[in-house]
Amino acid sequence: MRNFDVEKYLADGKTAYGQRANIEALADKLTKRGFHNIVIIGIGGTWAEWSPVVQVMRHYTDLPIYLENAAELCVRTDKRFLTKDSLVITASASGDTKEILAAVKMCKEMGIEVAGFSKNGETPLAKELDYLIANPCGDCEDSYLMFFLLALKLLHNRGEFPDYVKFADQMSHLHTNLVRIREEFEPKAAQIARAYAKEPYNIFVGSGTLWGETFLFSMCILEEMQWVRTKSVTSADFFHGTLELVEKDVPVFLFKGEDEYRELDERVERFCKQHTEKLTVIDTREYRLEGIDDSFRVICSPMILTALVTERLAAHYELNTGHSLKFRRYYRQFDY
Amino acid sequence: MRNFDVEKYLADGKTAYGQRANIEALADKLTKRGFHNIVIIGIGGTWAEWSPVVQVMRHYTDLPIYLENAAELCVRTDKRFLTKDSLVITASASGDTKEILAAVKMCKEMGIEVAGFSKNGETPLAKELDYLIANPCGDCEDSYLMFFLLALKLLHNRGEFPDYVKFADQMSHLHTNLVRIREEFEPKAAQIARAYAKEPYNIFVGSGTLWGETFLFSMCILEEMQWVRTKSVTSADFFHGTLELVEKDVPVFLFKGEDEYRELDERVERFCKQHTEKLTVIDTREYRLEGIDDSFRVICSPMILTALVTERLAAHYELNTGHSLKFRRYYRQFDY
């Protein structure tokens, strides 16, 4: 596979999974400390990565959980939910995301502790955190894995996710599955990128547990790293405007999930099959997870999708657009 | 003004405002009934219209308020917040929006009462509702006005919006203001539409109280009614991907608001001024509201914006694209 080092990937995966004990110890410490609600702070890609975690948590608990955009949290005047009794969690691999840093500093000034993920203890974010978990490799599936381990251990400690130990044990099989799944998808990735990388406009549709990744791939990968024009829309909203733009040569990408929102995705699929010849459906259900119970598939679905699109499909877009995934003209290039 | 009948508009405005007594009586009845939280159900344009109402309510109360997408509410499995102690409110002018009807029927099956707005008592929605407020005219500012009257009277009854009577009294001046504001904007509307109606791709940015209207104008007007390709993004998220697509001939529309998110809009403005020659800023602050206190301007800002863009700018887009605002190829044309 182009630009993919299987051995390094599996070693990185071991490192990420190797944080399990630290994450569980942190969850236990936070449980002991106590909290009335959970406030998760992200922006852009990190907001998107927390989105399915929050959604899965809400499935298992009625503890109030807030997923906040860091920049908006800083300015909003209705912050009554953010108190010393909140458990505040954030993440920034680089540790220098401006808005995250500002939001964390604001929490600290309010006397509120913050737990978070960053690549190591030396980043500006790490230095502000009360509790740090190192996320040194930074593959999106590792972020998902670590966020879910923390989130579900916290629920487990409340008696709300009794299968936690089984789930966490089975996550040791995640990365080998995601290598095989990448290999299975590889010809499709090459073909999709060849067909669509130079399209002037692309519609991305997803929902529920996959909405975050739909938003992330469209905005943080294609727009930011490939200068490809996109519109991302949820499967429910698609029918309230965007549908009118579909015609036979308009590319529509549907990311089909495995949760209760699937029927909304299926409605989009039925419609688009009739009205565009350029429909690409990526259905996480088509990819087996060996050694992982079916009851954990919804949790794993964004990890599968990120391996398929944010990593593999992006690599093939780059090959076809000739635009390096590392090149930016504005983002983090100067102050704005 | 093209396709705008001032007399009819003012008469419709009187009819809408004339519902004040009914709305207040309903708020009092619902207050007497009691509720533990408020669940508002919308989809597409109605979701967007409720969005600023919910945001303003959250500024004044810490009562839990949920803004739900009707289609997603029907399928989601984590509905613990939706109980017989919820105050459920919805709206559909036509009264036959499929997803709204399904969500309301689901509530009824759960034994939960629903209050809502529809054009008259004969619509399918009206027949399902326990409490109906007629919204016969259907201009977006009338929906905003009625939704805010209900929402803020409910808060007033809880002692959380003491200025309600002053606010509601002053709303009698709304429509005459919105006629003058339309007239002031008219040359600009003509010029913007002439310049951009045929652009192949357009970025729309807004935030906070104006995010709903940004989303609505981009998706429910330009995409649905004009087949114009758009990307809408919040001022905070703009800097996490979409910014890389800005170049000197890419049109960016910034809807600048008057709430605490304004500084996020200003950051977008500073950036875009340097990187595109096609920046259009529509700032509600530039439009006076006579006879309405400044402290109510944030509440009125989506009403101003909808008059400017969803009504006037759309009329001028139609003139330049030659595509009737009434024409759809798919939406509500057949089952899907």
PDB file of C-alpha atoms in Angstrom, chain A residues 53-267:
ATOM      1  CA  VAL A  53     -17.572   8.976  21.537  1.00  0.00           C
ATOM      2  CA  VAL A  54     -20.149  11.380  22.932  1.00  0.00           C
ATOM      3  CA  GLN A  55     -22.867   9.740  20.909  1.00  0.00           C
ATOM      4  CA  VAL A  56     -21.988   6.260  22.185  1.00  0.00           C
ATOM      5  CA  MET A  57     -21.748   7.544  25.771  1.00  0.00           C
ATOM      6  CA  ARG A  58     -25.224   9.065  25.508  1.00  0.00           C
ATOM      7  CA  HIS A  59     -26.486   5.673  24.465  1.00  0.00           C
ATOM      8  CA  TYR A  60     -25.333   4.192  27.774  1.00  0.00           C
ATOM      9  CA  THR A  61     -25.773   7.006  30.286  1.00  0.00           C
ATOM     10  CA  ASP A  62     -28.007   9.948  31.058  1.00  0.00           C
ATOM     11  CA  LEU A  63     -25.193  11.873  32.702  1.00  0.00           C
ATOM     12  CA  PRO A  64     -25.152  15.258  30.923  1.00  0.00           C
ATOM     13  CA  ILE A  65     -22.331  15.310  28.367  1.00  0.00           C
ATOM     14  CA  TYR A  66     -21.458  18.474  26.467  1.00  0.00           C
ATOM     15  CA  LEU A  67     -19.360  18.445  23.298  1.00  0.00           C
ATOM     16  CA  GLU A  68     -18.087  21.974  22.914  1.00  0.00           C
ATOM     17  CA  ASN A  69     -16.296  23.806  20.135  1.00  0.00           C
ATOM     18  CA  ALA A  70     -13.259  25.362  21.844  1.00  0.00           C
ATOM     19  CA  ALA A  71     -13.526  28.763  20.136  1.00  0.00           C
ATOM     20  CA  GLU A  72     -17.245  29.013  20.827  1.00  0.00           C
ATOM     21  CA  LEU A  73     -16.872  27.892  24.436  1.00  0.00           C
ATOM     22  CA  CYS A  74     -14.457  30.757  25.034  1.00  0.00           C
ATOM     23  CA  VAL A  75     -16.910  33.398  23.846  1.00  0.00           C
ATOM     24  CA  ARG A  76     -20.264  31.985  24.884  1.00  0.00           C
ATOM     25  CA  THR A  77     -21.978  33.664  27.790  1.00  0.00           C
ATOM     26  CA  ASP A  78     -24.186  30.709  28.775  1.00  0.00           C
ATOM     27  CA  LYS A  79     -21.599  28.521  30.470  1.00  0.00           C
ATOM     28  CA  ARG A  80     -23.498  27.543  33.602  1.00  0.00           C
ATOM     29  CA  PHE A  81     -22.823  23.899  32.808  1.00  0.00           C
ATOM     30  CA  LEU A  82     -19.061  24.455  33.151  1.00  0.00           C
ATOM     31  CA  THR A  83     -18.211  24.343  36.868  1.00  0.00           C
ATOM     32  CA  LYS A  84     -15.662  22.902  39.275  1.00  0.00           C
ATOM     33  CA  ASP A  85     -17.867  19.818  39.384  1.00  0.00           C
ATOM     34  CA  SER A  86     -17.444  19.266  35.642  1.00  0.00           C
ATOM     35  CA  LEU A  87     -15.087  16.673  34.254  1.00  0.00           C
ATOM     36  CA  VAL A  88     -13.382  18.554  31.433  1.00  0.00           C
ATOM     37  CA  ILE A  89     -11.569  16.527  28.767  1.00  0.00           C
ATOM     38  CA  THR A  90      -9.772  17.713  25.654  1.00  0.00           C
ATOM     39  CA  ALA A  91      -7.163  16.656  23.093  1.00  0.00           C
ATOM     40  CA  SER A  92      -4.644  18.134  20.688  1.00  0.00           C
ATOM     41  CA  ALA A  93      -1.965  15.875  19.268  1.00  0.00           C
ATOM     42  CA  SER A  94       0.333  18.788  18.407  1.00  0.00           C
ATOM     43  CA  GLY A  95      -0.651  20.423  21.671  1.00  0.00           C
ATOM     44  CA  ASP A  96      -0.548  23.906  20.159  1.00  0.00           C
ATOM     45  CA  THR A  97      -4.071  24.281  18.726  1.00  0.00           C
ATOM     46  CA  LYS A  98      -4.739  27.909  19.581  1.00  0.00           C
ATOM     47  CA  GLU A  99      -8.450  27.610  20.424  1.00  0.00           C
ATOM     48  CA  ILE A 100      -7.966  24.481  22.576  1.00  0.00           C
ATOM     49  CA  LEU A 101      -5.190  26.190  24.524  1.00  0.00           C
ATOM     50  CA  ALA A 102      -7.356  29.273  25.072  1.00  0.00           C
ATOM     51  CA  ALA A 103     -10.287  27.147  26.276  1.00  0.00           C
ATOM     52  CA  VAL A 104      -8.085  25.142  28.642  1.00  0.00           C
ATOM     53  CA  LYS A 105      -6.520  28.318  30.050  1.00  0.00           C
ATOM     54  CA  MET A 106     -10.013  29.704  30.580  1.00  0.00           C
ATOM     55  CA  CYS A 107     -10.995  26.556  32.519  1.00  0.00           C
ATOM     56  CA  LYS A 108      -7.856  26.839  34.652  1.00  0.00           C
ATOM     57  CA  GLU A 109      -8.679  30.481  35.449  1.00  0.00           C
ATOM     58  CA  MET A 110     -12.128  29.308  36.530  1.00  0.00           C
ATOM     59  CA  GLY A 111     -10.400  26.834  38.874  1.00  0.00           C
ATOM     60  CA  ILE A 112     -11.536  23.838  36.822  1.00  0.00           C
ATOM     61  CA  GLU A 113      -9.240  20.859  36.286  1.00  0.00           C
ATOM     62  CA  VAL A 114      -8.683  19.539  32.756  1.00  0.00           C
ATOM     63  CA  ALA A 115      -7.676  16.089  31.519  1.00  0.00           C
ATOM     64  CA  GLY A 116      -6.397  15.625  28.015  1.00  0.00           C
ATOM     65  CA  PHE A 117      -4.473  13.831  25.321  1.00  0.00           C
ATOM     66  CA  SER A 118      -1.367  15.200  23.641  1.00  0.00           C
ATOM     67  CA  LYS A 119       1.611  13.670  21.877  1.00  0.00           C
ATOM     68  CA  ASN A 120       3.934  14.041  24.883  1.00  0.00           C
ATOM     69  CA  GLY A 121       4.501  15.955  28.091  1.00  0.00           C
ATOM     70  CA  GLU A 122       6.361  18.791  26.384  1.00  0.00           C
ATOM     71  CA  THR A 123       3.569  20.358  24.310  1.00  0.00           C
ATOM     72  CA  PRO A 124       2.014  23.681  25.371  1.00  0.00           C
ATOM     73  CA  LEU A 125      -1.257  21.848  26.038  1.00  0.00           C
ATOM     74  CA  ALA A 126       0.412  19.129  28.120  1.00  0.00           C
ATOM     75  CA  LYS A 127       1.898  21.818  30.347  1.00  0.00           C
ATOM     76  CA  GLU A 128      -1.561  23.220  31.104  1.00  0.00           C
ATOM     77  CA  LEU A 129      -3.241  19.892  31.827  1.00  0.00           C
ATOM     78  CA  ASP A 130      -3.918  18.471  35.267  1.00  0.00           C
ATOM     79  CA  TYR A 131      -4.052  14.958  33.841  1.00  0.00           C
ATOM     80  CA  LEU A 132      -2.208  13.955  30.678  1.00  0.00           C
ATOM     81  CA  ILE A 133      -2.444  10.846  28.535  1.00  0.00           C
ATOM     82  CA  ALA A 134       0.264  10.660  25.891  1.00  0.00           C
ATOM     83  CA  ASN A 135      -0.968   9.922  22.351  1.00  0.00           C
ATOM     84  CA  PRO A 136       2.382   9.849  20.586  1.00  0.00           C
ATOM     85  CA  CYS A 137       1.442   8.392  17.190  1.00  0.00           C
ATOM     86  CA  GLY A 138      -1.586  10.390  16.221  1.00  0.00           C
ATOM     87  CA  ASP A 139      -3.358   8.085  13.751  1.00  0.00           C
ATOM     88  CA  CYS A 140      -7.054   8.956  13.931  1.00  0.00           C
ATOM     89  CA  GLU A 141      -7.992   5.416  14.937  1.00  0.00           C
ATOM     90  CA  ASP A 142      -5.626   5.689  17.892  1.00  0.00           C
ATOM     91  CA  SER A 143      -7.370   8.843  19.016  1.00  0.00           C
ATOM     92  CA  TYR A 144     -10.728   7.100  18.719  1.00  0.00           C
ATOM     93  CA  LEU A 145      -9.385   4.076  20.590  1.00  0.00           C
ATOM     94  CA  MET A 146      -7.962   6.108  23.461  1.00  0.00           C
ATOM     95  CA  PHE A 147     -10.989   8.386  23.733  1.00  0.00           C
ATOM     96  CA  PHE A 148     -13.324   5.368  23.821  1.00  0.00           C
ATOM     97  CA  LEU A 149     -11.181   3.572  26.419  1.00  0.00           C
ATOM     98  CA  LEU A 150     -11.372   6.593  28.724  1.00  0.00           C
ATOM     99  CA  ALA A 151     -15.045   7.315  28.067  1.00  0.00           C
ATOM    100  CA  LEU A 152     -16.249   3.732  28.461  1.00  0.00           C
ATOM    101  CA  LYS A 153     -14.109   3.050  31.545  1.00  0.00           C
ATOM    102  CA  LEU A 154     -15.698   6.119  33.134  1.00  0.00           C
ATOM    103  CA  LEU A 155     -19.138   4.682  32.352  1.00  0.00           C
ATOM    104  CA  HIS A 156     -18.029   1.246  33.527  1.00  0.00           C
ATOM    105  CA  ASN A 157     -17.097   2.777  36.869  1.00  0.00           C
ATOM    106  CA  ARG A 158     -20.669   4.109  37.070  1.00  0.00           C
ATOM    107  CA  GLY A 159     -22.052   0.632  36.336  1.00  0.00           C
ATOM    108  CA  GLU A 160     -23.259   1.725  32.909  1.00  0.00           C
ATOM    109  CA  PHE A 161     -20.980  -0.208  30.527  1.00  0.00           C
ATOM    110  CA  PRO A 162     -20.529  -3.626  32.136  1.00  0.00           C
ATOM    111  CA  ASP A 163     -18.762  -5.068  29.071  1.00  0.00           C
ATOM    112  CA  TYR A 164     -15.818  -2.701  29.399  1.00  0.00           C
ATOM    113  CA  VAL A 165     -13.152  -5.314  30.196  1.00  0.00           C
ATOM    114  CA  LYS A 166     -14.208  -7.506  27.286  1.00  0.00           C
ATOM    115  CA  PHE A 167     -14.248  -4.460  24.992  1.00  0.00           C
ATOM    116  CA  ALA A 168     -10.829  -3.253  26.100  1.00  0.00           C
ATOM    117  CA  ASP A 169      -9.355  -6.766  25.840  1.00  0.00           C
ATOM    118  CA  GLN A 170     -10.679  -7.175  22.303  1.00  0.00           C
ATOM    119  CA  MET A 171      -9.254  -3.831  21.222  1.00  0.00           C
ATOM    120  CA  SER A 172      -5.863  -5.588  21.173  1.00  0.00           C
ATOM    121  CA  HIS A 173      -7.055  -7.003  17.824  1.00  0.00           C
ATOM    122  CA  LEU A 174      -7.998  -3.626  16.383  1.00  0.00           C
ATOM    123  CA  HIS A 175      -4.873  -2.740  14.446  1.00  0.00           C
ATOM    124  CA  THR A 176      -4.359  -6.103  12.735  1.00  0.00           C
ATOM    125  CA  ASN A 177      -7.981  -5.904  11.605  1.00  0.00           C
ATOM    126  CA  LEU A 178      -7.433  -2.386  10.299  1.00  0.00           C
ATOM    127  CA  VAL A 179      -4.413  -3.533   8.281  1.00  0.00           C
ATOM    128  CA  ARG A 180      -6.459  -6.291   6.606  1.00  0.00           C
ATOM    129  CA  ILE A 181      -9.395  -3.915   6.075  1.00  0.00           C
ATOM    130  CA  ARG A 182      -7.045  -1.404   4.444  1.00  0.00           C
ATOM    131  CA  GLU A 183      -5.767  -4.134   2.120  1.00  0.00           C
ATOM    132  CA  GLU A 184      -9.307  -5.147   1.186  1.00  0.00           C
ATOM    133  CA  PHE A 185     -10.238  -1.523   0.446  1.00  0.00           C
ATOM    134  CA  GLU A 186      -7.033  -0.628  -1.412  1.00  0.00           C
ATOM    135  CA  PRO A 187      -8.202  -1.310  -5.000  1.00  0.00           C
ATOM    136  CA  LYS A 188     -11.418   0.570  -4.303  1.00  0.00           C
ATOM    137  CA  ALA A 189      -9.478   3.528  -2.851  1.00  0.00           C
ATOM    138  CA  ALA A 190      -7.336   3.684  -5.987  1.00  0.00           C
ATOM    139  CA  GLN A 191     -10.385   3.522  -8.218  1.00  0.00           C
ATOM    140  CA  ILE A 192     -12.430   6.126  -6.290  1.00  0.00           C
ATOM    141  CA  ALA A 193      -9.544   8.600  -6.205  1.00  0.00           C
ATOM    142  CA  ARG A 194      -8.821   8.108  -9.903  1.00  0.00           C
ATOM    143  CA  ALA A 195     -12.460   8.755 -10.714  1.00  0.00           C
ATOM    144  CA  TYR A 196     -13.166  11.714  -8.439  1.00  0.00           C
ATOM    145  CA  ALA A 197     -10.018  13.477  -7.214  1.00  0.00           C
ATOM    146  CA  LYS A 198     -10.395  16.294  -9.722  1.00  0.00           C
ATOM    147  CA  GLU A 199     -14.153  16.796  -9.444  1.00  0.00           C
ATOM    148  CA  PRO A 200     -15.103  20.462  -8.951  1.00  0.00           C
ATOM    149  CA  TYR A 201     -17.747  19.735  -6.297  1.00  0.00           C
ATOM    150  CA  ASN A 202     -18.523  16.759  -4.063  1.00  0.00           C
ATOM    151  CA  ILE A 203     -21.335  15.935  -1.656  1.00  0.00           C
ATOM    152  CA  PHE A 204     -20.487  13.918   1.474  1.00  0.00           C
ATOM    153  CA  VAL A 205     -23.296  12.345   3.465  1.00  0.00           C
ATOM    154  CA  GLY A 206     -23.177  10.489   6.771  1.00  0.00           C
ATOM    155  CA  SER A 207     -25.000  10.297  10.085  1.00  0.00           C
ATOM    156  CA  GLY A 208     -24.889   9.294  13.726  1.00  0.00           C
ATOM    157  CA  THR A 209     -21.670   7.615  14.800  1.00  0.00           C
ATOM    158  CA  LEU A 210     -20.108   8.338  11.394  1.00  0.00           C
ATOM    159  CA  TRP A 211     -21.120  12.002  11.141  1.00  0.00           C
ATOM    160  CA  GLY A 212     -17.928  13.208  12.849  1.00  0.00           C
ATOM    161  CA  GLU A 213     -15.722  11.318  10.414  1.00  0.00           C
ATOM    162  CA  THR A 214     -17.828  12.496   7.438  1.00  0.00           C
ATOM    163  CA  PHE A 215     -17.342  16.098   8.566  1.00  0.00           C
ATOM    164  CA  LEU A 216     -13.645  15.470   9.280  1.00  0.00           C
ATOM    165  CA  PHE A 217     -12.775  13.815   5.973  1.00  0.00           C
ATOM    166  CA  SER A 218     -14.634  16.415   3.962  1.00  0.00           C
ATOM    167  CA  MET A 219     -13.311  19.500   5.795  1.00  0.00           C
ATOM    168  CA  CYS A 220     -10.010  18.590   7.465  1.00  0.00           C
ATOM    169  CA  ILE A 221      -8.700  16.291   4.732  1.00  0.00           C
ATOM    170  CA  LEU A 222     -10.204  17.200   1.368  1.00  0.00           C
ATOM    171  CA  GLU A 223     -10.686  20.926   1.916  1.00  0.00           C
ATOM    172  CA  GLU A 224      -7.637  21.590   4.056  1.00  0.00           C
ATOM    173  CA  MET A 225      -5.122  19.134   2.633  1.00  0.00           C
ATOM    174  CA  GLN A 226      -6.302  18.665  -0.960  1.00  0.00           C
ATOM    175  CA  TRP A 227      -8.120  21.922  -1.799  1.00  0.00           C
ATOM    176  CA  VAL A 228     -11.057  19.839  -2.977  1.00  0.00           C
ATOM    177  CA  ARG A 229     -14.461  21.532  -2.749  1.00  0.00           C
ATOM    178  CA  THR A 230     -16.973  19.678  -0.618  1.00  0.00           C
ATOM    179  CA  LYS A 231     -20.370  19.941   0.968  1.00  0.00           C
ATOM    180  CA  SER A 232     -20.953  17.658   3.926  1.00  0.00           C
ATOM    181  CA  VAL A 233     -24.476  17.100   5.131  1.00  0.00           C
ATOM    182  CA  THR A 234     -26.187  14.646   7.460  1.00  0.00           C
ATOM    183  CA  SER A 235     -28.407  11.947   5.988  1.00  0.00           C
ATOM    184  CA  ALA A 236     -31.433  13.593   7.619  1.00  0.00           C
ATOM    185  CA  ASP A 237     -30.665  17.115   6.363  1.00  0.00           C
ATOM    186  CA  PHE A 238     -29.747  15.906   2.873  1.00  0.00           C
ATOM    187  CA  PHE A 239     -33.459  15.777   2.050  1.00  0.00           C
ATOM    188  CA  HIS A 240     -34.004  19.411   3.041  1.00  0.00           C
ATOM    189  CA  GLY A 241     -32.053  21.183   0.325  1.00  0.00           C
ATOM    190  CA  THR A 242     -28.910  19.443  -0.861  1.00  0.00           C
ATOM    191  CA  LEU A 243     -30.830  16.725  -2.727  1.00  0.00           C
ATOM    192  CA  GLU A 244     -31.796  19.268  -5.411  1.00  0.00           C
ATOM    193  CA  LEU A 245     -28.138  19.535  -6.470  1.00  0.00           C
ATOM    194  CA  VAL A 246     -27.810  15.853  -7.273  1.00  0.00           C
ATOM    195  CA  GLU A 247     -27.658  15.078 -10.976  1.00  0.00           C
ATOM    196  CA  LYS A 248     -26.135  12.311 -12.973  1.00  0.00           C
ATOM    197  CA  ASP A 249     -22.597  13.698 -12.998  1.00  0.00           C
ATOM    198  CA  VAL A 250     -22.500  15.062  -9.425  1.00  0.00           C
ATOM    199  CA  PRO A 251     -20.385  12.883  -7.100  1.00  0.00           C
ATOM    200  CA  VAL A 252     -22.094  11.836  -3.886  1.00  0.00           C
ATOM    201  CA  PHE A 253     -20.167   9.939  -1.207  1.00  0.00           C
ATOM    202  CA  LEU A 254     -22.318   8.127   1.335  1.00  0.00           C
ATOM    203  CA  PHE A 255     -20.658   6.789   4.487  1.00  0.00           C
ATOM    204  CA  LYS A 256     -23.076   4.129   5.679  1.00  0.00           C
ATOM    205  CA  GLY A 257     -22.984   3.286   9.350  1.00  0.00           C
ATOM    206  CA  GLU A 258     -24.104   0.480  11.612  1.00  0.00           C
ATOM    207  CA  ASP A 259     -26.075   2.288  14.290  1.00  0.00           C
ATOM    208  CA  GLU A 260     -29.746   3.184  14.476  1.00  0.00           C
ATOM    209  CA  TYR A 261     -29.233   6.011  11.955  1.00  0.00           C
ATOM    210  CA  ARG A 262     -28.518   3.464   9.206  1.00  0.00           C
ATOM    211  CA  GLU A 263     -32.061   3.690   7.899  1.00  0.00           C
ATOM    212  CA  LEU A 264     -31.502   7.403   7.247  1.00  0.00           C
ATOM    213  CA  ASP A 265     -28.370   6.504   5.242  1.00  0.00           C
ATOM    214  CA  GLU A 266     -30.324   3.866   3.317  1.00  0.00           C
ATOM    215  CA  ARG A 267     -32.882   6.474   2.311  1.00  0.00           C
TER     216      ARG A 267
END
